[in-house]
mmCIF file of C-alpha atoms in Angstrom:
data_model
loop_
_atom_site.group_PDB
_atom_site.id
_atom_site.type_symbol
_atom_site.label_atom_id
_atom_site.label_comp_id
_atom_site.label_asym_id
_atom_site.label_seq_id
_atom_site.Cartn_x
_atom_site.Cartn_y
_atom_site.Cartn_z
ATOM 1 C CA MET A 1 -261.179 160.219 -158.257
ATOM 2 C CA SER A 2 -261.894 161.748 -161.771
ATOM 3 C CA VAL A 3 -264.441 160.314 -164.138
ATOM 4 C CA GLU A 4 -264.476 161.029 -167.927
ATOM 5 C CA LEU A 5 -268.023 160.182 -169.328
ATOM 6 C CA ALA A 6 -269.143 160.008 -172.892
ATOM 7 C CA GLN A 7 -272.380 158.753 -174.238
ATOM 8 C CA GLY A 8 -273.238 157.073 -177.586
ATOM 9 C CA GLY A 9 -276.104 155.231 -179.230
ATOM 10 C CA THR A 10 -279.864 156.440 -179.049
ATOM 11 C CA ASN A 11 -282.775 156.515 -176.596
ATOM 12 C CA SER A 12 -283.055 152.812 -177.130
ATOM 13 C CA GLN A 13 -279.654 151.798 -175.851
ATOM 14 C CA TRP A 14 -277.187 154.128 -173.981
ATOM 15 C CA GLU A 15 -273.533 153.215 -174.120
ATOM 16 C CA VAL A 16 -271.694 154.960 -171.116
ATOM 17 C CA TYR A 17 -267.932 154.825 -171.264
ATOM 18 C CA THR A 18 -265.973 155.615 -168.098
ATOM 19 C CA GLU A 19 -262.491 156.003 -167.041
ATOM 20 C CA ALA A 20 -261.785 156.316 -163.383
ATOM 21 C CA GLU A 21 -258.647 156.802 -161.339
ATOM 22 C CA THR A 22 -258.641 156.533 -157.631
ATOM 23 C CA GLU A 23 -256.290 158.945 -156.054
ATOM 24 C CA ASN A 24 -257.548 158.809 -152.418
ATOM 25 C CA ASP A 25 -260.323 157.106 -150.349
ATOM 26 C CA LEU A 26 -263.023 158.800 -152.265
ATOM 27 C CA THR A 27 -265.080 156.110 -154.023
ATOM 28 C CA PHE A 28 -268.495 155.629 -155.564
ATOM 29 C CA THR A 29 -271.018 153.712 -153.462
ATOM 30 C CA GLN A 30 -272.186 152.103 -156.658
ATOM 31 C CA ASP A 31 -270.311 150.865 -159.653
ATOM 32 C CA ILE A 32 -270.567 152.777 -162.827
ATOM 33 C CA THR A 33 -272.586 150.756 -165.196
ATOM 34 C CA GLU A 34 -271.420 150.362 -168.862
ATOM 35 C CA GLY A 35 -273.648 149.910 -171.636
ATOM 36 C CA ALA A 36 -276.860 150.457 -169.465
ATOM 37 C CA GLU A 37 -280.118 150.360 -171.158
ATOM 38 C CA MET A 38 -282.290 151.722 -168.563
ATOM 39 C CA PRO A 39 -281.563 154.740 -165.913
ATOM 40 C CA LEU A 40 -279.692 153.440 -162.737
ATOM 41 C CA LYS A 41 -281.923 156.015 -161.041
ATOM 42 C CA THR A 42 -284.628 158.504 -161.950
ATOM 43 C CA TYR A 43 -285.451 161.777 -160.346
ATOM 44 C CA ASN A 44 -288.850 163.172 -160.649
ATOM 45 C CA PRO A 45 -289.283 166.967 -161.354
ATOM 46 C CA GLY A 46 -288.750 168.845 -158.287
ATOM 47 C CA GLU A 47 -286.437 166.387 -156.617
ATOM 48 C CA SER A 48 -282.843 167.700 -156.049
ATOM 49 C CA VAL A 49 -279.629 165.805 -157.280
ATOM 50 C CA THR A 50 -276.355 166.668 -155.748
ATOM 51 C CA LEU A 51 -273.251 166.955 -157.806
ATOM 52 C CA VAL A 52 -269.656 167.500 -156.575
ATOM 53 C CA PHE A 53 -267.169 169.108 -159.148
ATOM 54 C CA ASP A 54 -263.507 169.212 -158.516
ATOM 55 C CA GLY A 55 -262.598 172.726 -159.509
ATOM 56 C CA GLU A 56 -258.969 171.975 -160.755
ATOM 57 C CA THR A 57 -259.987 168.805 -162.843
ATOM 58 C CA SER A 58 -263.226 170.188 -164.213
ATOM 59 C CA GLY A 59 -261.775 173.392 -165.106
ATOM 60 C CA PHE A 60 -264.175 175.703 -163.366
ATOM 61 C CA GLU A 61 -262.522 178.604 -161.453
ATOM 62 C CA THR A 62 -265.656 180.108 -159.964
ATOM 63 C CA ALA A 63 -268.983 179.067 -158.852
ATOM 64 C CA GLU A 64 -270.478 181.776 -160.983
ATOM 65 C CA GLU A 65 -268.900 180.221 -164.022
ATOM 66 C CA LEU A 66 -270.119 176.557 -163.227
ATOM 67 C CA GLU A 67 -273.691 177.954 -162.462
ATOM 68 C CA ALA A 68 -273.784 179.760 -165.917
ATOM 69 C CA PHE A 69 -272.515 176.710 -167.671
ATOM 70 C CA LEU A 70 -274.932 174.341 -166.156
ATOM 71 C CA LYS A 71 -277.924 176.526 -166.756
ATOM 72 C CA GLU A 72 -276.944 176.948 -170.275
ATOM 73 C CA GLU A 73 -276.621 173.206 -170.812
ATOM 74 C CA LEU A 74 -279.775 172.294 -168.938
ATOM 75 C CA GLY A 75 -282.281 175.033 -169.794
ATOM 76 C CA SER A 76 -284.444 177.545 -167.669
ATOM 77 C CA SER A 77 -286.228 174.869 -165.955
ATOM 78 C CA VAL A 78 -283.248 174.161 -163.541
ATOM 79 C CA THR A 79 -282.496 175.721 -160.185
ATOM 80 C CA VAL A 80 -278.747 175.596 -159.300
ATOM 81 C CA ASP A 81 -277.531 176.209 -155.803
ATOM 82 C CA ILE A 82 -273.773 175.926 -155.482
ATOM 83 C CA GLU A 83 -271.618 175.650 -152.188
ATOM 84 C CA VAL A 84 -267.771 176.253 -152.444
ATOM 85 C CA GLY A 85 -265.648 173.826 -150.414
ATOM 86 C CA GLU A 86 -262.401 172.208 -150.183
ATOM 87 C CA LEU A 87 -261.411 168.644 -150.595
ATOM 88 C CA ASP A 88 -259.101 166.794 -148.269
ATOM 89 C CA ASN A 89 -256.221 167.282 -150.521
ATOM 90 C CA GLY A 90 -256.694 171.085 -150.338
ATOM 91 C CA GLU A 91 -258.279 171.249 -154.027
ATOM 92 C CA MET A 92 -261.414 173.681 -154.462
ATOM 93 C CA SER A 93 -264.726 171.893 -154.921
ATOM 94 C CA PHE A 94 -268.185 172.881 -156.055
ATOM 95 C CA GLU A 95 -271.346 171.148 -154.361
ATOM 96 C CA VAL A 96 -274.053 171.563 -156.642
ATOM 97 C CA ASN A 97 -277.750 171.082 -155.703
ATOM 98 C CA LEU A 98 -279.472 171.000 -158.929
ATOM 99 C CA GLU A 99 -283.393 170.701 -159.388
ATOM 100 C CA ASP A 100 -285.311 170.510 -162.320
ATOM 101 C CA SER A 101 -288.916 171.639 -162.158
ATOM 102 C CA GLU A 102 -290.190 170.062 -165.332
ATOM 103 C CA ARG A 103 -287.986 167.089 -166.533
ATOM 104 C CA THR A 104 -287.090 163.896 -165.165
ATOM 105 C CA ILE A 105 -283.574 163.645 -164.356
ATOM 106 C CA GLU A 106 -281.852 160.246 -165.013
ATOM 107 C CA THR A 107 -278.357 159.216 -163.587
ATOM 108 C CA TYR A 108 -276.625 159.226 -166.923
ATOM 109 C CA ASN A 109 -278.746 161.377 -169.137
ATOM 110 C CA GLY A 110 -277.921 164.715 -170.597
ATOM 111 C CA GLY A 111 -274.178 164.442 -170.549
ATOM 112 C CA LEU A 112 -274.075 164.549 -166.683
ATOM 113 C CA LEU A 113 -273.630 161.813 -164.405
ATOM 114 C CA PHE A 114 -276.200 162.039 -161.471
ATOM 115 C CA LYS A 115 -275.394 159.384 -159.082
ATOM 116 C CA ASN A 116 -276.235 159.722 -155.259
ATOM 117 C CA GLY A 117 -273.439 158.820 -152.795
ATOM 118 C CA ALA A 118 -270.687 159.874 -155.156
ATOM 119 C CA SER A 119 -267.831 161.664 -153.432
ATOM 120 C CA GLN A 120 -266.919 163.465 -156.436
ATOM 121 C CA VAL A 121 -268.300 163.626 -159.951
ATOM 122 C CA GLU A 122 -266.620 165.120 -162.900
ATOM 123 C CA SER A 123 -268.885 165.353 -166.146
ATOM 124 C CA ALA A 124 -267.572 165.234 -169.646
ATOM 125 C CA LEU A 125 -269.570 168.472 -169.933
ATOM 126 C CA ALA A 126 -266.858 170.114 -167.764
ATOM 127 C CA TYR A 127 -264.271 170.658 -170.205
ATOM 128 C CA PRO A 128 -262.863 174.035 -169.455
ATOM 129 C CA ALA A 129 -264.012 176.806 -171.925
ATOM 130 C CA VAL A 130 -260.423 178.239 -172.311
ATOM 131 C CA GLU A 131 -259.450 174.604 -173.650
ATOM 132 C CA GLU A 132 -262.166 174.624 -176.106
ATOM 133 C CA VAL A 133 -261.392 177.928 -177.459
ATOM 134 C CA GLU A 134 -257.682 177.152 -177.764
ATOM 135 C CA ASN A 135 -258.301 173.715 -179.435
ATOM 136 C CA THR A 136 -260.561 175.548 -182.068
ATOM 137 C CA GLU A 137 -258.049 178.283 -182.695
ATOM 138 C CA ASN A 138 -255.038 175.898 -183.144
ATOM 139 C CA THR A 139 -256.935 173.657 -185.496
ATOM 140 C CA GLU A 140 -259.370 175.975 -187.425
ATOM 141 C CA ASN A 141 -256.898 177.193 -189.972
ATOM 142 C CA THR A 142 -255.368 174.189 -190.510
ATOM 143 C CA GLU A 143 -258.652 172.083 -190.692
ATOM 144 C CA ASN A 144 -260.177 174.514 -193.045
ATOM 145 C CA THR A 145 -257.178 174.134 -195.411
ATOM 146 C CA GLU A 146 -257.334 170.405 -195.215
ATOM 147 C CA ASN A 147 -261.178 170.503 -195.545
ATOM 148 C CA THR A 148 -260.847 172.536 -198.682
ATOM 149 C CA GLU A 149 -258.183 170.301 -200.163
ATOM 150 C CA ASN A 150 -260.361 167.132 -199.468
ATOM 151 C CA THR A 151 -263.323 168.710 -201.057
ATOM 152 C CA GLU A 152 -261.310 169.799 -204.237
ATOM 153 C CA ASN A 153 -259.455 166.626 -204.576
ATOM 154 C CA THR A 154 -262.122 164.014 -204.011
ATOM 155 C CA ASP A 155 -265.447 163.335 -205.299
ATOM 156 C CA VAL A 156 -267.315 162.791 -202.004
ATOM 157 C CA PRO A 157 -271.003 163.928 -202.166
ATOM 158 C CA ALA A 158 -271.394 167.288 -200.376
ATOM 159 C CA TYR A 159 -273.672 165.819 -197.807
ATOM 160 C CA MET A 160 -270.940 163.494 -196.549
ATOM 161 C CA GLN A 161 -268.125 165.882 -196.443
ATOM 162 C CA GLU A 162 -269.089 167.235 -193.084
ATOM 163 C CA TRP A 163 -268.813 163.568 -191.721
ATOM 164 C CA VAL A 164 -265.643 163.166 -193.507
ATOM 165 C CA ASP A 165 -264.038 166.214 -191.929
ATOM 166 C CA LEU A 166 -265.437 165.326 -188.607
ATOM 167 C CA LYS A 167 -263.843 161.502 -188.811
ATOM 168 C CA GLU A 168 -260.541 163.216 -189.739
ATOM 169 C CA LYS A 169 -260.686 165.648 -186.763
ATOM 170 C CA ALA A 170 -261.553 162.747 -184.428
ATOM 171 C CA LYS A 171 -258.691 160.618 -185.742
ATOM 172 C CA ALA A 172 -256.298 163.828 -185.224
ATOM 173 C CA GLU A 173 -257.219 164.211 -181.667
ATOM 174 C CA LEU A 174 -256.882 160.667 -180.936
ATOM 175 C CA GLU A 175 -253.205 160.862 -182.152
ATOM 176 C CA LYS A 176 -252.648 163.490 -179.517
ATOM 177 C CA ASP A 177 -254.590 161.667 -176.896
ATOM 178 C CA PRO A 178 -255.260 158.138 -177.602
ATOM 179 C CA ASP A 179 -256.926 157.424 -174.336
ATOM 180 C CA SER A 180 -259.496 159.920 -174.839
ATOM 181 C CA LEU A 181 -262.895 158.278 -174.498
ATOM 182 C CA TYR A 182 -264.719 161.431 -175.829
ATOM 183 C CA TRP A 183 -262.902 161.216 -179.218
ATOM 184 C CA GLN A 184 -263.066 157.395 -179.273
ATOM 185 C CA SER A 185 -266.745 157.419 -178.834
ATOM 186 C CA MET A 186 -267.025 160.208 -181.372
ATOM 187 C CA LEU A 187 -264.855 158.254 -183.915
ATOM 188 C CA SER A 188 -267.027 155.170 -183.655
ATOM 189 C CA HIS A 189 -270.274 157.020 -184.114
ATOM 190 C CA VAL A 190 -268.983 158.941 -187.273
ATOM 191 C CA GLU A 191 -267.472 155.718 -188.910
ATOM 192 C CA THR A 192 -271.122 154.116 -188.208
ATOM 193 C CA THR A 193 -272.766 156.899 -189.850
ATOM 194 C CA LEU A 194 -270.300 156.848 -192.944
ATOM 195 C CA ASP A 195 -270.819 153.152 -193.169
ATOM 196 C CA HIS A 196 -274.487 153.992 -193.890
ATOM 197 C CA MET A 197 -273.859 156.510 -196.484
ATOM 198 C CA GLN A 198 -271.184 154.374 -198.189
ATOM 199 C CA SER A 199 -273.427 151.272 -198.401
ATOM 200 C CA ASN A 200 -275.928 153.608 -200.147
ATOM 201 C CA LEU A 201 -273.317 154.919 -202.603
ATOM 202 C CA GLY A 202 -272.289 151.209 -203.437
ATOM 203 C CA VAL A 203 -269.252 151.369 -201.478
ATOM 204 C CA THR A 204 -268.438 148.560 -198.995
ATOM 205 C CA PRO A 205 -267.963 149.484 -195.323
ATOM 206 C CA GLU A 206 -264.384 148.530 -195.487
ATOM 207 C CA THR A 207 -263.555 151.054 -198.257
ATOM 208 C CA ASP A 208 -262.161 154.179 -196.947
ATOM 209 C CA THR A 209 -264.375 157.134 -197.288
ATOM 210 C CA ASP A 210 -261.672 159.051 -199.161
ATOM 211 C CA ASP A 211 -261.836 156.672 -202.017
ATOM 212 C CA VAL A 212 -265.590 157.251 -202.498
ATOM 213 C CA VAL A 213 -266.307 158.319 -206.020
ATOM 214 C CA SER A 214 -269.496 159.751 -207.384
ATOM 215 C CA ASN A 215 -270.040 161.042 -211.039
ATOM 216 C CA ASP A 216 -271.989 163.900 -209.571
ATOM 217 C CA PRO A 217 -270.789 165.319 -206.279
ATOM 218 C CA ASP A 218 -273.859 167.632 -205.849
ATOM 219 C CA GLU A 219 -276.200 164.627 -206.523
ATOM 220 C CA THR A 220 -277.974 164.165 -203.291
ATOM 221 C CA ILE A 221 -281.222 162.583 -204.297
ATOM 222 C CA GLN A 222 -280.129 159.493 -206.213
ATOM 223 C CA GLN A 223 -283.626 158.015 -207.062
ATOM 224 C CA ASP A 224 -286.782 159.754 -208.341
ATOM 225 C CA PRO A 225 -288.492 161.027 -205.162
ATOM 226 C CA VAL A 226 -291.213 158.520 -203.975
ATOM 227 C CA SER A 227 -294.591 159.922 -204.203
ATOM 228 C CA GLU A 228 -296.309 160.460 -200.620
ATOM 229 C CA ASN A 229 -299.065 158.163 -202.090
ATOM 230 C CA ASP A 230 -296.710 155.167 -202.757
ATOM 231 C CA PRO A 231 -297.818 152.259 -200.627
ATOM 232 C CA SER A 232 -294.280 151.586 -199.711
ATOM 233 C CA ILE A 233 -294.339 154.596 -197.559
ATOM 234 C CA SER A 234 -297.888 155.332 -196.823
ATOM 235 C CA THR A 235 -299.015 151.695 -195.495
ATOM 236 C CA ASP A 236 -295.714 150.638 -194.071
ATOM 237 C CA PHE A 237 -296.377 150.843 -190.575
ATOM 238 C CA SER A 238 -294.542 150.585 -187.047
ATOM 239 C CA GLY A 239 -291.206 148.551 -186.829
ATOM 240 C CA LYS A 240 -289.799 149.689 -190.099
ATOM 241 C CA VAL A 241 -286.296 151.086 -189.836
ATOM 242 C CA TYR A 242 -285.190 154.061 -191.718
ATOM 243 C CA GLU A 243 -281.395 154.197 -191.014
ATOM 244 C CA PRO A 244 -280.056 157.752 -190.420
ATOM 245 C CA GLY A 245 -277.984 158.492 -193.590
ATOM 246 C CA SER A 246 -279.432 156.115 -195.987
ATOM 247 C CA GLN A 247 -280.783 156.905 -199.372
ATOM 248 C CA GLU A 248 -284.346 155.538 -198.341
ATOM 249 C CA THR A 249 -284.283 158.001 -195.395
ATOM 250 C CA ILE A 250 -283.319 160.659 -197.522
ATOM 251 C CA ASP A 251 -286.259 159.846 -199.873
ATOM 252 C CA LEU A 252 -288.627 159.864 -196.752
ATOM 253 C CA PHE A 253 -287.488 163.243 -195.471
ATOM 254 C CA TYR A 254 -287.382 164.688 -199.138
ATOM 255 C CA ASN A 255 -291.172 163.631 -199.456
ATOM 256 C CA ALA A 256 -291.986 164.770 -196.003
ATOM 257 C CA ALA A 257 -290.531 168.360 -196.638
ATOM 258 C CA LEU A 258 -292.388 168.448 -199.909
ATOM 259 C CA GLU A 259 -295.600 167.381 -198.100
ATOM 260 C CA MET A 260 -294.935 170.505 -195.661
ATOM 261 C CA GLY A 261 -294.996 172.890 -198.745
ATOM 262 C CA MET A 262 -291.192 173.449 -199.110
ATOM 263 C CA SER A 263 -289.725 174.022 -202.435
ATOM 264 C CA GLU A 264 -287.874 171.217 -204.055
ATOM 265 C CA ASP A 265 -284.556 172.910 -203.276
ATOM 266 C CA GLU A 266 -285.288 173.448 -199.709
ATOM 267 C CA ALA A 267 -286.613 169.940 -199.444
ATOM 268 C CA LYS A 268 -283.412 168.437 -200.905
ATOM 269 C CA GLU A 269 -281.314 170.655 -198.368
ATOM 270 C CA TRP A 270 -283.551 169.373 -195.296
ATOM 271 C CA ALA A 271 -283.470 165.831 -196.454
ATOM 272 C CA ASN A 272 -279.408 165.807 -196.887
ATOM 273 C CA SER A 273 -278.907 167.614 -193.701
ATOM 274 C CA PRO A 274 -276.368 165.718 -191.482
ATOM 275 C CA ALA A 275 -277.886 167.297 -188.578
ATOM 276 C CA LEU A 276 -281.425 166.043 -189.359
ATOM 277 C CA HIS A 277 -279.942 162.544 -189.543
ATOM 278 C CA GLU A 278 -277.992 162.888 -186.446
ATOM 279 C CA ILE A 279 -281.330 164.025 -184.458
ATOM 280 C CA LEU A 280 -283.191 161.023 -186.104
ATOM 281 C CA GLU A 281 -280.307 158.664 -184.604
ATOM 282 C CA ARG A 282 -280.330 160.402 -181.292
ATOM 283 C CA GLU A 283 -284.315 160.100 -181.032
ATOM 284 C CA SER A 284 -285.474 156.933 -182.495
ATOM 285 C CA ASN A 285 -282.814 155.416 -184.364
ATOM 286 C CA GLY A 286 -284.880 155.470 -187.516
ATOM 287 C CA ILE A 287 -287.591 152.897 -185.930
ATOM 288 C CA VAL A 288 -290.977 153.852 -187.081
ATOM 289 C CA GLY A 289 -293.752 153.996 -184.278
ATOM 290 C CA VAL A 290 -290.974 153.120 -181.738
ATOM 291 C CA LEU A 291 -292.113 153.978 -178.140
ATOM 292 C CA ASN A 292 -290.299 156.190 -175.535
ATOM 293 C CA TYR A 293 -287.654 154.455 -173.795
ATOM 294 C CA SER A 294 -289.693 154.792 -170.481
ATOM 295 C CA TYR A 295 -291.906 151.893 -171.744
ATOM 296 C CA GLY A 296 -288.834 149.562 -171.370
ATOM 297 C CA ASP A 297 -289.413 145.943 -171.512
ATOM 298 C CA ALA A 298 -293.045 146.670 -170.586
ATOM 299 C CA GLY A 299 -293.633 147.484 -174.169
ATOM 300 C CA GLY A 300 -290.980 149.626 -175.753
ATOM 301 C CA PHE A 301 -287.834 148.796 -177.517
ATOM 302 C CA ASN A 302 -287.602 145.123 -176.584
ATOM 303 C CA SER A 303 -291.180 144.204 -176.738
ATOM 304 C CA THR A 304 -293.035 142.066 -179.369
ATOM 305 C CA PRO A 305 -294.819 143.864 -182.339
ATOM 306 C CA GLU A 306 -298.167 142.887 -180.488
ATOM 307 C CA ALA A 307 -297.143 144.657 -177.424
ATOM 308 C CA ARG A 308 -295.888 147.682 -179.335
ATOM 309 C CA ALA A 309 -299.145 147.810 -181.357
ATOM 310 C CA LYS A 310 -301.213 147.742 -178.310
ATOM 311 C CA HIS A 311 -299.322 150.776 -176.745
ATOM 312 C CA LEU A 312 -299.513 152.698 -180.123
ATOM 313 C CA GLU A 313 -303.247 152.117 -180.171
ATOM 314 C CA ASP A 314 -303.302 153.404 -176.496
ATOM 315 C CA LEU A 315 -301.485 156.738 -177.639
ATOM 316 C CA ARG A 316 -303.793 157.123 -180.733
ATOM 317 C CA ASN A 317 -306.632 157.238 -178.157
ATOM 318 C CA GLY A 318 -304.691 159.567 -175.969
ATOM 319 C CA VAL A 319 -303.600 157.272 -173.215
ATOM 320 C CA ALA A 320 -299.949 157.155 -172.216
ATOM 321 C CA THR A 321 -299.259 154.218 -169.784
ATOM 322 C CA THR A 322 -295.634 155.961 -168.638
ATOM 323 C CA TRP A 323 -294.632 159.282 -167.837
ATOM 324 C CA SER A 324 -293.929 160.205 -171.460
ATOM 325 C CA SER A 325 -296.337 160.005 -174.406
ATOM 326 C CA ALA A 326 -293.411 160.446 -177.118
ATOM 327 C CA SER A 327 -293.320 157.997 -180.027
ATOM 328 C CA GLY A 328 -292.201 157.678 -183.570
ATOM 329 C CA LEU A 329 -289.213 158.828 -185.675
ATOM 330 C CA GLY A 330 -288.998 162.288 -183.935
ATOM 331 C CA GLN A 331 -290.193 161.152 -180.483
ATOM 332 C CA LEU A 332 -293.102 163.785 -180.456
ATOM 333 C CA LYS A 333 -295.508 163.937 -177.456
ATOM 334 C CA LEU A 334 -299.111 163.678 -177.941
ATOM 335 C CA GLU A 335 -299.536 167.442 -177.929
ATOM 336 C CA ASN A 336 -297.210 167.910 -180.739
ATOM 337 C CA VAL A 337 -298.526 164.924 -182.623
ATOM 338 C CA ASP A 338 -301.924 166.753 -182.791
ATOM 339 C CA LEU A 339 -300.073 169.862 -184.137
ATOM 340 C CA TYR A 340 -297.727 168.400 -186.745
ATOM 341 C CA TYR A 341 -298.905 165.094 -188.001
ATOM 342 C CA PRO A 342 -301.198 165.565 -191.008
ATOM 343 C CA SER A 343 -303.685 163.114 -189.655
ATOM 344 C CA GLY A 344 -302.984 163.926 -185.944
ATOM 345 C CA ARG A 345 -302.816 160.810 -183.641
ATOM 346 C CA ASP A 346 -304.095 158.615 -186.477
ATOM 347 C CA GLY A 347 -300.822 159.127 -188.156
ATOM 348 C CA ILE A 348 -298.851 157.355 -185.489
ATOM 349 C CA GLY A 349 -296.845 154.607 -186.881
ATOM 350 C CA ASP A 350 -297.141 155.942 -190.275
ATOM 351 C CA PRO A 351 -293.489 156.750 -191.596
ATOM 352 C CA LEU A 352 -294.548 159.663 -193.779
ATOM 353 C CA GLU A 353 -296.743 161.133 -191.154
ATOM 354 C CA GLU A 354 -293.965 160.779 -188.454
ATOM 355 C CA ALA A 355 -291.432 162.287 -190.671
ATOM 356 C CA VAL A 356 -293.646 165.226 -191.540
ATOM 357 C CA GLY A 357 -294.352 165.790 -187.885
ATOM 358 C CA MET A 358 -290.754 165.560 -186.926
ATOM 359 C CA LEU A 359 -289.737 168.194 -189.667
ATOM 360 C CA GLY A 360 -292.696 170.341 -188.886
ATOM 361 C CA TYR A 361 -291.839 170.412 -185.223
ATOM 362 C CA ILE A 362 -288.133 171.375 -185.844
ATOM 363 C CA LYS A 363 -289.020 174.110 -188.360
ATOM 364 C CA ALA A 364 -291.613 175.597 -186.107
ATOM 365 C CA SER A 365 -289.360 175.489 -182.975
ATOM 366 C CA TYR A 366 -285.896 175.943 -184.386
ATOM 367 C CA GLY A 367 -286.262 177.104 -187.964
ATOM 368 C CA THR A 368 -283.498 174.558 -188.973
ATOM 369 C CA PRO A 369 -281.991 171.151 -188.130
ATOM 370 C CA GLU A 370 -278.815 172.530 -187.552
ATOM 371 C CA SER A 371 -280.429 175.131 -184.996
ATOM 372 C CA ALA A 372 -282.222 172.357 -183.310
ATOM 373 C CA LEU A 373 -279.012 170.172 -182.854
ATOM 374 C CA SER A 374 -277.025 172.926 -181.587
ATOM 375 C CA ASN A 375 -279.478 173.912 -179.114
ATOM 376 C CA HIS A 376 -278.938 170.738 -177.300
ATOM 377 C CA PHE A 377 -275.186 170.351 -178.167
ATOM 378 C CA LYS A 378 -274.247 173.718 -177.038
ATOM 379 C CA THR A 379 -270.880 173.815 -178.921
ATOM 380 C CA GLY A 380 -272.093 171.977 -182.081
ATOM 381 C CA THR A 381 -272.033 168.491 -183.473
ATOM 382 C CA SER A 382 -268.393 168.071 -182.773
ATOM 383 C CA GLN A 383 -268.912 168.119 -179.062
ATOM 384 C CA ALA A 384 -272.061 166.015 -179.278
ATOM 385 C CA LEU A 385 -271.145 162.599 -177.827
ATOM 386 C CA ALA A 386 -269.282 164.191 -174.738
ATOM 387 C CA ARG A 387 -271.985 166.854 -174.263
ATOM 388 C CA GLY A 388 -274.824 164.336 -174.286
ATOM 389 C CA TRP A 389 -278.376 164.586 -175.681
ATOM 390 C CA ASP A 390 -281.203 165.976 -173.678
ATOM 391 C CA GLY A 391 -283.805 165.858 -176.374
ATOM 392 C CA TYR A 392 -284.846 168.704 -178.881
#
């Protein structure tokens, strides 16, 4: 059995795409759930998860290679113990006992499929490194030429061009492999992001991005920056949505960066960073004051405004009623809220404070949004959906 897994969406609703082909008697003991909103099973820190990789299908030739890959992807808090074996059909297999001393492991989080009772598991993380290098080498020169031509011959704003290029790459990959769930998911994600950007340029979503025209390609802040004292920002509390890639969100990030003391040029660069908007989408989908998904129906993404308000007030008082105290645009935990929100916990639910906290955490921890993104998408944005998102 082989499984190709990709993930899209945000913490609020995971979309799990799978493709399975049964070649022998090996079967899963449970069906793989599509569109799951909550984890199928949760493993607490210190609990062991067992994975079995088919060496030929996954592309790993040695246990050392697989161990290095998993540790790089999952971080220093994991312990990996691998036993090399052989499947009934004679193929090499790697049985991995994986334990995380700090984080809770979910059955479909982080780009890995953790499911007890699975006879064989192949993750979308397990693309062979050789294939990735070859694909990069084969397409890099051509893409660079095409991207240069696209930039020269169109008036697409600079902040949108990276997404346009990624869309073209996804379409090209799907021409070569129409059944690739990885590139299907990637294309869907990129097109959604471009739709948001197009709408804010006055272009309908049906219009091809290549036809977008702007009088000034370098114009990234299209409105006068909104003052941090403007009531539309400072008093508009939880439930408000700042859509990733929208002009409103660009303005919010711009003002947050200025609040942190960045220069106008640096603030403009951060506000228009595709990586920053990608992180926003992954963490909160732009919902102000949103609670960590661990709250679930008990008071999180699907709760009433009254229920959310109660839990936000609990957080302001230092009380987390689930295992995670994360909330807001950047999903900062209470200890980081205290460090990076201008008003500390009193700022929970305030769009500007949450944006300042998110940017402050990224700058202190990673330096740039691009570094924060690549730290958890090890091969960069273009591999994001297949690699999964394990927080930043």
